Amino acid sequence: MMRGRLILVIALIVPLTARASFTSRPHYMTIAFHDVVDRAGDGDENSVTAASLVGFFEWLRGNGWTAITLDDIARAQSGARALPDRAVLITFDDGYRSLYTRVYPLLLAYKLPVVAALVGAWMEDAARETIRRGDDLIPGTNRLISWDEAREMARSGLVEFASHSYDLHRSQLANPQGSEMPAAAIRAYARGGGYEDDASYRRRIRADFDRSRVLQQKEIGVAPRALVWPFGRYTQAAREEALAANYQFLLTLDPEPGFIEDLPNVPRLLPVANQDLRAMISFPVAPSSAVRLVRLNPQTLVPTDAAAFEKNLGATIERVKRLGATTVVVDAASPGAQNRLEGAWFPNRVLPMTADVLSRIVWQLRTRAGVNIAVSLPVSSALATLGNDDAVVRLFEDLGQSAMADALLLDHVPALTEIRSDESSFAPRWEVRRRRSSLDTTRLPAADALAMRAFAAFEHVRPGTRLFLLTDTIGGAPSAIADLTLVKTPLPEKPFEDVVNRLLAAGWMQPGRRYSSGVWILGQAPPSAAVLSTDVRLFQRRGGVAFGWEQDDPLSDEPKAALAAPAVSAATFPLVPKQ
């Protein structure tokens, strides 16, 4: 049996290492600017100062960068002309007045082309002042360019206008608890009417895209060929409707380089807090932050009383913030006997729903605690409960509809955790994604192949989802197809140290692998803050940067957040060890 498994792993190494890294493949960088202000602090966190923008333009010119257009990207895709070595696409979102008053004069001076995205509904509301609608701050026309100014900039040949939707740059009711989420990325919820079905969602999205194209054709004389996703959020269904509406370029907020083979997607870097633009575009490959995960079982938050649920959720969010966690792993279903599932925490077609709370928990944690979200749903339990592969896939599709998560955590998939690459350097997320797409699942054991089908179903709804794997064993390297591989470890100090030393000996703590691997501390009860802190500090001394734990009791605050935070908080972790 072991010999057969080894043959499988070796066979799967070959296609995963054949692809060149991004540094040797033609690529371009894209920057997503918003408002341009006089002084830092004058605008929101997405604003940059005029001085920073001028400095950035000077730096581009002095360091061999070429500002490209969508035409340049289209020519590269057709093979007519390759992209220059240092290519940058410059974009401005929302149509702020500074696009005309501050940016446009600089474009004329530097002869730089840009893509500018307009929200149709904002442009048409001629009398509106800046207003707050729920969580959204909607700029008034006193802060936006006029159509006359848009036409002038378009005539210059330096500004191509894109659609930022007609009226999807806003939040919309998304669940019974009243959460409002990005309108393009969720099935709208109507009190008394339930959730949109797929056909209604697609009609709503398509009507908006068509209306935006008609409006810009009327006002500027050219229908937009690029769509900039509002808030950077979208679904696969929305993507399909955009392509059907004749948009050729779909601009995201994925912090990655752009590759011609990934079109129509155009990933973009979003500068925040007036950060150093030169550092962003120079593009360090290694990650810059540690990963701290804590698991949350919705069962601990869900009494019969809705008010108590909200109180419990609020207390959990505050505790997550005190802990300094970066990621919360949320269970999507409640386990039952004999490896079966009792019910789901989200609406679905195949499993009884215990309560419709998952989307509320995920969104509140994301927006109020500022953490990433991974959802966990055991494929083996889903299969034992539902009885056939297709039902499992439908369950994961429905999970994707409800959970606006960043990652999916899978367990009990030994063949997936053993897929290795012979590369020892750090693999950025886009390279890991390419490895997954090149994986031949027909050569996997049935359980692992189903797990990949389940992941693909979730990712089809939520493009860009990362894959986290839990494993009981330590192979020669973390999984080549996972963004993060976590090794289960016992809580007591001596056996914990033994596992960490084995990881160190196997090379998992090397600079090229430490950010794609970590430990998952398991205990029958929540660990004490003292024991958890001892384990974490030992792990950090060995070079580890990613860890999580369970059990965790948020309502009893076990482990005590105030006592555990000095060791576990990402805010206090020294990324560069002292020599």
Coordinates of C-alpha atoms in Angstrom, one line a residue, residues 46 86-87 127 174 217 259 269 284 343 380 418 471 504 535 539:
N46 CA -7.7 54.2 -0.4
R86 CA 8.2 46.2 -17.0
A87 CA 4.6 46.8 -17.9
A127 CA -28.1 66.9 -7.4
A174 CA -28.1 39.4 2.2
Q217 CA -22.2 54.8 -25.2
F259 CA -0.7 37.0 -17.0
L269 CA -2.9 46.0 -6.4
P284 CA 8.1 41.0 -3.2
G343 CA -27.4 19.7 9.7
S380 CA -16.1 12.3 4.1
E418 CA 1.2 14.2 -0.2
T471 CA -2.9 16.4 7.8
L504 CA 12.1 21.2 11.2
D535 CA 3.7 25.7 22.5
F539 CA 7.1 26.9 17.4

